[in-house]
């Protein structure tokens, strides 16, 4: 099993969720996060004063999938979230040793 963490632009969230659902990948956790990388920040004007916004809003998806589904999931996220502009985000894939569904006690593949 693998955990896929994807940091994407907020306006792409619904498109990515729908595309993953079409691939029968439905379980995910979504968080609103802030961060910066090469995109850096930008300046904004507020009440006549200019200030720097360092951290930009992003959405973080966390999805645990079977090893066989990783490439399909990653490719779907890339195809759907990519705009070709700086700040499209990143995808991290890590190993998951164990998953337990709290309600039933099911483990690993049955718990995903």
Short mmCIF file of N, CA and C in Angstrom, two decimals:
data_model
loop_
_atom_site.label_atom_id
_atom_site.label_comp_id
_atom_site.label_asym_id
_atom_site.label_seq_id
_atom_site.Cartn_x
_atom_site.Cartn_y
_atom_site.Cartn_z
N UNK A 1 0.83 -1.18 0.00
CA UNK A 1 0.00 0.00 0.00
C UNK A 1 0.88 1.24 0.00
N UNK A 2 0.35 2.28 -0.62
CA UNK A 2 1.07 3.55 -0.70
C UNK A 2 0.16 4.68 -0.28
N UNK A 3 0.76 5.71 0.28
CA UNK A 3 0.04 6.94 0.59
C UNK A 3 0.48 7.99 -0.43
N UNK A 4 -0.49 8.57 -1.10
CA UNK A 4 -0.23 9.61 -2.08
C UNK A 4 -0.68 10.93 -1.47
N UNK A 5 0.26 11.86 -1.35
CA UNK A 5 -0.06 13.21 -0.89
C UNK A 5 0.15 14.14 -2.06
N UNK A 6 -0.89 14.87 -2.41
CA UNK A 6 -0.80 15.80 -3.53
C UNK A 6 -1.15 17.20 -3.04
N UNK A 7 -0.28 18.14 -3.34
CA UNK A 7 -0.51 19.56 -3.04
C UNK A 7 -0.90 20.20 -4.37
N UNK A 8 -2.11 20.73 -4.45
CA UNK A 8 -2.60 21.28 -5.72
C UNK A 8 -3.23 22.66 -5.50
N UNK A 9 -3.51 23.33 -6.61
CA UNK A 9 -4.20 24.62 -6.54
C UNK A 9 -5.65 24.38 -6.13
N UNK A 10 -6.19 25.24 -5.26
CA UNK A 10 -7.54 25.01 -4.74
C UNK A 10 -8.62 24.89 -5.81
N UNK A 11 -8.54 25.67 -6.88
CA UNK A 11 -9.61 25.63 -7.88
C UNK A 11 -9.61 24.34 -8.70
N UNK A 12 -8.57 23.51 -8.54
CA UNK A 12 -8.51 22.23 -9.24
C UNK A 12 -9.07 21.07 -8.42
N UNK A 13 -9.43 21.33 -7.17
CA UNK A 13 -9.85 20.26 -6.26
C UNK A 13 -11.04 19.47 -6.79
N UNK A 14 -12.11 20.13 -7.19
CA UNK A 14 -13.30 19.41 -7.66
C UNK A 14 -13.02 18.58 -8.90
N UNK A 15 -12.23 19.13 -9.83
CA UNK A 15 -11.88 18.39 -11.04
C UNK A 15 -11.10 17.12 -10.71
N UNK A 16 -10.14 17.25 -9.79
CA UNK A 16 -9.32 16.10 -9.40
C UNK A 16 -10.18 15.05 -8.71
N UNK A 17 -11.05 15.46 -7.80
CA UNK A 17 -11.92 14.52 -7.09
C UNK A 17 -12.81 13.76 -8.07
N UNK A 18 -13.39 14.48 -9.02
CA UNK A 18 -14.26 13.83 -10.01
C UNK A 18 -13.48 12.85 -10.90
N UNK A 19 -12.28 13.25 -11.31
CA UNK A 19 -11.46 12.38 -12.15
C UNK A 19 -11.04 11.12 -11.39
N UNK A 20 -10.71 11.27 -10.10
CA UNK A 20 -10.35 10.10 -9.30
C UNK A 20 -11.57 9.20 -9.09
N UNK A 21 -12.74 9.78 -8.89
CA UNK A 21 -13.96 8.98 -8.73
C UNK A 21 -14.24 8.16 -9.98
N UNK A 22 -13.97 8.73 -11.15
CA UNK A 22 -14.14 7.99 -12.40
C UNK A 22 -13.19 6.80 -12.48
N UNK A 23 -12.08 6.89 -11.78
CA UNK A 23 -11.10 5.80 -11.73
C UNK A 23 -11.36 4.87 -10.54
N UNK A 24 -12.51 5.03 -9.89
CA UNK A 24 -12.90 4.24 -8.71
C UNK A 24 -11.95 4.43 -7.53
N UNK A 25 -11.38 5.62 -7.42
CA UNK A 25 -10.57 5.98 -6.26
C UNK A 25 -11.37 7.04 -5.51
N UNK A 26 -11.98 6.63 -4.39
CA UNK A 26 -12.93 7.53 -3.74
C UNK A 26 -12.54 7.98 -2.35
N UNK A 27 -11.78 7.21 -1.62
CA UNK A 27 -11.44 7.59 -0.25
C UNK A 27 -10.26 8.53 -0.22
N UNK A 28 -10.47 9.70 0.39
CA UNK A 28 -9.38 10.66 0.49
C UNK A 28 -9.64 11.62 1.65
N UNK A 29 -8.58 12.23 2.12
CA UNK A 29 -8.66 13.29 3.11
C UNK A 29 -8.19 14.56 2.43
N UNK A 30 -8.90 15.65 2.63
CA UNK A 30 -8.57 16.92 2.00
C UNK A 30 -8.36 17.97 3.09
N UNK A 31 -7.26 18.71 2.97
CA UNK A 31 -6.96 19.78 3.92
C UNK A 31 -6.64 21.06 3.17
N UNK A 32 -7.05 22.18 3.73
CA UNK A 32 -6.63 23.46 3.19
C UNK A 32 -5.31 23.80 3.85
N UNK A 33 -4.30 24.04 3.04
CA UNK A 33 -2.96 24.32 3.55
C UNK A 33 -2.42 25.58 2.89
N UNK A 34 -1.30 26.06 3.40
CA UNK A 34 -0.62 27.19 2.79
C UNK A 34 0.85 26.83 2.64
N UNK A 35 1.47 27.36 1.61
CA UNK A 35 2.88 27.08 1.43
C UNK A 35 3.46 27.89 0.29
N UNK A 36 4.75 27.71 0.09
CA UNK A 36 5.38 28.34 -1.06
C UNK A 36 6.60 27.55 -1.46
N UNK A 37 6.92 27.65 -2.71
CA UNK A 37 8.11 27.02 -3.26
C UNK A 37 8.67 27.98 -4.28
N UNK A 38 8.83 27.53 -5.50
CA UNK A 38 9.33 28.41 -6.55
C UNK A 38 8.37 29.54 -6.87
N UNK A 39 7.08 29.30 -6.59
CA UNK A 39 6.08 30.31 -6.88
C UNK A 39 6.28 31.54 -5.99
N UNK A 40 6.97 31.35 -4.88
CA UNK A 40 7.21 32.39 -3.89
C UNK A 40 5.87 32.96 -3.45
N UNK A 41 5.79 34.25 -3.30
CA UNK A 41 4.55 34.89 -2.89
C UNK A 41 4.22 35.99 -3.86
N UNK A 42 3.42 36.91 -3.42
CA UNK A 42 3.07 38.06 -4.24
C UNK A 42 2.69 39.21 -3.33
N UNK A 43 2.64 40.40 -3.88
CA UNK A 43 2.25 41.55 -3.08
C UNK A 43 0.77 41.85 -3.29
N UNK A 44 0.14 42.32 -2.24
CA UNK A 44 -1.26 42.72 -2.31
C UNK A 44 -1.40 44.09 -1.70
N UNK A 45 -2.47 44.75 -2.08
CA UNK A 45 -2.77 46.07 -1.56
C UNK A 45 -3.93 45.94 -0.58
N UNK A 46 -3.77 46.44 0.64
CA UNK A 46 -4.83 46.40 1.63
C UNK A 46 -4.90 47.74 2.32
N UNK A 47 -6.02 48.42 2.18
CA UNK A 47 -6.23 49.75 2.77
C UNK A 47 -5.10 50.70 2.44
N UNK A 48 -4.69 50.64 1.19
CA UNK A 48 -3.67 51.56 0.71
C UNK A 48 -2.23 51.16 1.00
N UNK A 49 -2.05 50.10 1.77
CA UNK A 49 -0.69 49.65 2.11
C UNK A 49 -0.38 48.37 1.33
N UNK A 50 0.81 48.30 0.80
CA UNK A 50 1.23 47.12 0.07
C UNK A 50 1.95 46.17 1.04
N UNK A 51 1.61 44.89 0.97
CA UNK A 51 2.30 43.93 1.82
C UNK A 51 2.53 42.63 1.07
N UNK A 52 3.48 41.87 1.56
CA UNK A 52 3.90 40.63 0.90
C UNK A 52 3.11 39.45 1.45
N UNK A 53 2.54 38.64 0.56
CA UNK A 53 1.87 37.40 0.94
C UNK A 53 2.84 36.28 0.60
N UNK A 54 3.46 35.72 1.64
CA UNK A 54 4.48 34.69 1.43
C UNK A 54 3.88 33.31 1.18
N UNK A 55 2.86 32.96 1.95
CA UNK A 55 2.28 31.63 1.85
C UNK A 55 1.00 31.69 1.03
N UNK A 56 0.94 30.86 0.01
CA UNK A 56 -0.21 30.86 -0.88
C UNK A 56 -1.14 29.69 -0.53
N UNK A 57 -2.45 29.88 -0.69
CA UNK A 57 -3.39 28.80 -0.37
C UNK A 57 -3.26 27.64 -1.34
N UNK A 58 -3.28 26.44 -0.80
CA UNK A 58 -3.23 25.20 -1.58
C UNK A 58 -4.19 24.21 -0.95
N UNK A 59 -4.39 23.10 -1.62
CA UNK A 59 -5.19 22.00 -1.08
C UNK A 59 -4.30 20.77 -1.05
N UNK A 60 -4.37 20.04 0.05
CA UNK A 60 -3.58 18.81 0.19
C UNK A 60 -4.53 17.62 0.21
N UNK A 61 -4.32 16.72 -0.73
CA UNK A 61 -5.08 15.47 -0.79
C UNK A 61 -4.21 14.36 -0.21
N UNK A 62 -4.81 13.51 0.60
CA UNK A 62 -4.11 12.34 1.11
C UNK A 62 -4.95 11.11 0.74
N UNK A 63 -4.34 10.20 0.01
CA UNK A 63 -5.06 9.03 -0.49
C UNK A 63 -4.19 7.80 -0.25
N UNK A 64 -4.77 6.75 0.32
CA UNK A 64 -4.05 5.48 0.49
C UNK A 64 -4.65 4.49 -0.51
N UNK A 65 -3.77 3.91 -1.33
CA UNK A 65 -4.22 2.99 -2.37
C UNK A 65 -3.35 1.73 -2.38
N UNK A 66 -3.87 0.69 -3.01
CA UNK A 66 -3.09 -0.53 -3.22
C UNK A 66 -1.95 -0.22 -4.19
N UNK A 67 -0.88 -0.97 -4.08
CA UNK A 67 0.29 -0.75 -4.95
C UNK A 67 -0.09 -0.74 -6.43
N UNK A 68 -1.05 -1.56 -6.82
CA UNK A 68 -1.45 -1.65 -8.23
C UNK A 68 -2.14 -0.39 -8.74
N UNK A 69 -2.67 0.43 -7.84
CA UNK A 69 -3.42 1.62 -8.23
C UNK A 69 -2.60 2.91 -8.21
N UNK A 70 -1.36 2.84 -7.77
CA UNK A 70 -0.56 4.05 -7.57
C UNK A 70 -0.37 4.84 -8.86
N UNK A 71 0.12 4.21 -9.90
CA UNK A 71 0.42 4.93 -11.14
C UNK A 71 -0.84 5.54 -11.75
N UNK A 72 -1.93 4.79 -11.71
CA UNK A 72 -3.20 5.29 -12.25
C UNK A 72 -3.66 6.53 -11.47
N UNK A 73 -3.53 6.48 -10.17
CA UNK A 73 -3.93 7.59 -9.31
C UNK A 73 -3.03 8.81 -9.55
N UNK A 74 -1.73 8.60 -9.55
CA UNK A 74 -0.78 9.70 -9.77
C UNK A 74 -1.00 10.33 -11.14
N UNK A 75 -1.14 9.52 -12.17
CA UNK A 75 -1.34 10.06 -13.52
C UNK A 75 -2.64 10.84 -13.63
N UNK A 76 -3.68 10.37 -12.97
CA UNK A 76 -4.96 11.09 -12.98
C UNK A 76 -4.82 12.46 -12.32
N UNK A 77 -4.11 12.51 -11.20
CA UNK A 77 -3.91 13.80 -10.52
C UNK A 77 -3.11 14.74 -11.40
N UNK A 78 -2.03 14.24 -12.00
CA UNK A 78 -1.19 15.09 -12.85
C UNK A 78 -2.01 15.63 -14.02
N UNK A 79 -2.72 14.75 -14.72
CA UNK A 79 -3.48 15.18 -15.90
C UNK A 79 -4.55 16.20 -15.55
N UNK A 80 -5.15 16.06 -14.38
CA UNK A 80 -6.26 16.92 -14.01
C UNK A 80 -5.81 18.24 -13.35
N UNK A 81 -4.76 18.18 -12.54
CA UNK A 81 -4.34 19.36 -11.77
C UNK A 81 -3.37 20.26 -12.53
N UNK A 82 -2.77 19.76 -13.58
CA UNK A 82 -1.74 20.51 -14.30
C UNK A 82 -2.33 21.67 -15.09
N UNK A 83 -1.76 22.87 -14.86
CA UNK A 83 -2.14 24.04 -15.65
C UNK A 83 -1.00 24.49 -16.55
N UNK A 84 0.21 24.00 -16.24
CA UNK A 84 1.39 24.41 -17.00
C UNK A 84 2.03 25.66 -16.45
N UNK A 85 1.47 26.18 -15.37
CA UNK A 85 2.01 27.39 -14.76
C UNK A 85 2.70 27.04 -13.45
N UNK A 86 3.57 27.92 -13.02
CA UNK A 86 4.27 27.71 -11.76
C UNK A 86 3.25 27.60 -10.63
N UNK A 87 3.52 26.73 -9.67
CA UNK A 87 2.63 26.56 -8.52
C UNK A 87 1.60 25.47 -8.69
N UNK A 88 1.73 24.63 -9.71
CA UNK A 88 0.78 23.53 -9.91
C UNK A 88 0.80 22.54 -8.75
N UNK A 89 1.93 22.44 -8.05
CA UNK A 89 2.00 21.59 -6.87
C UNK A 89 2.97 20.44 -6.99
N UNK A 90 2.83 19.51 -6.06
CA UNK A 90 3.72 18.35 -6.00
C UNK A 90 2.92 17.14 -5.55
N UNK A 91 3.48 15.96 -5.85
CA UNK A 91 2.89 14.69 -5.40
C UNK A 91 3.99 13.91 -4.70
N UNK A 92 3.67 13.39 -3.51
CA UNK A 92 4.60 12.58 -2.74
C UNK A 92 3.98 11.19 -2.59
N UNK A 93 4.77 10.15 -2.83
CA UNK A 93 4.30 8.78 -2.67
C UNK A 93 5.18 8.10 -1.63
N UNK A 94 4.54 7.58 -0.57
CA UNK A 94 5.29 6.92 0.50
C UNK A 94 4.66 5.56 0.81
N UNK A 95 5.43 4.70 1.45
CA UNK A 95 4.95 3.38 1.85
C UNK A 95 4.04 3.48 3.07
N UNK A 96 3.04 2.62 3.11
CA UNK A 96 2.15 2.50 4.27
C UNK A 96 2.28 1.08 4.78
N UNK A 97 2.64 0.94 6.05
CA UNK A 97 2.85 -0.39 6.60
C UNK A 97 1.56 -1.07 7.04
N UNK A 98 0.62 -0.27 7.56
CA UNK A 98 -0.57 -0.89 8.12
C UNK A 98 -1.72 0.11 8.11
N UNK A 99 -2.92 -0.38 7.82
CA UNK A 99 -4.14 0.42 7.87
C UNK A 99 -5.17 -0.35 8.68
N UNK A 100 -5.85 0.33 9.57
CA UNK A 100 -6.88 -0.31 10.39
C UNK A 100 -8.14 0.56 10.35
N UNK A 101 -9.27 -0.04 9.99
CA UNK A 101 -10.54 0.67 10.05
C UNK A 101 -11.03 0.57 11.49
N UNK A 102 -11.20 1.69 12.13
CA UNK A 102 -11.54 1.72 13.55
C UNK A 102 -12.89 1.05 13.82
N UNK A 103 -13.89 1.32 13.01
CA UNK A 103 -15.25 0.80 13.25
C UNK A 103 -15.31 -0.72 13.27
N UNK A 104 -14.64 -1.38 12.29
CA UNK A 104 -14.78 -2.83 12.14
C UNK A 104 -13.55 -3.63 12.52
N UNK A 105 -12.42 -2.95 12.64
CA UNK A 105 -11.18 -3.66 12.92
C UNK A 105 -10.53 -4.26 11.69
N UNK A 106 -11.14 -4.05 10.50
CA UNK A 106 -10.54 -4.56 9.26
C UNK A 106 -9.16 -3.94 9.09
N UNK A 107 -8.28 -4.70 8.44
CA UNK A 107 -6.91 -4.22 8.27
C UNK A 107 -6.49 -4.24 6.82
N UNK A 108 -5.49 -3.41 6.53
CA UNK A 108 -4.81 -3.32 5.25
C UNK A 108 -5.77 -3.18 4.06
N UNK A 109 -5.71 -4.06 3.06
CA UNK A 109 -6.50 -3.90 1.83
C UNK A 109 -7.99 -3.75 2.12
N UNK A 110 -8.52 -4.50 3.09
CA UNK A 110 -9.94 -4.42 3.40
C UNK A 110 -10.30 -3.09 4.07
N UNK A 111 -9.33 -2.43 4.65
CA UNK A 111 -9.59 -1.18 5.37
C UNK A 111 -9.48 0.06 4.49
N UNK A 112 -8.95 -0.10 3.29
CA UNK A 112 -8.79 1.07 2.41
C UNK A 112 -10.15 1.48 1.87
#
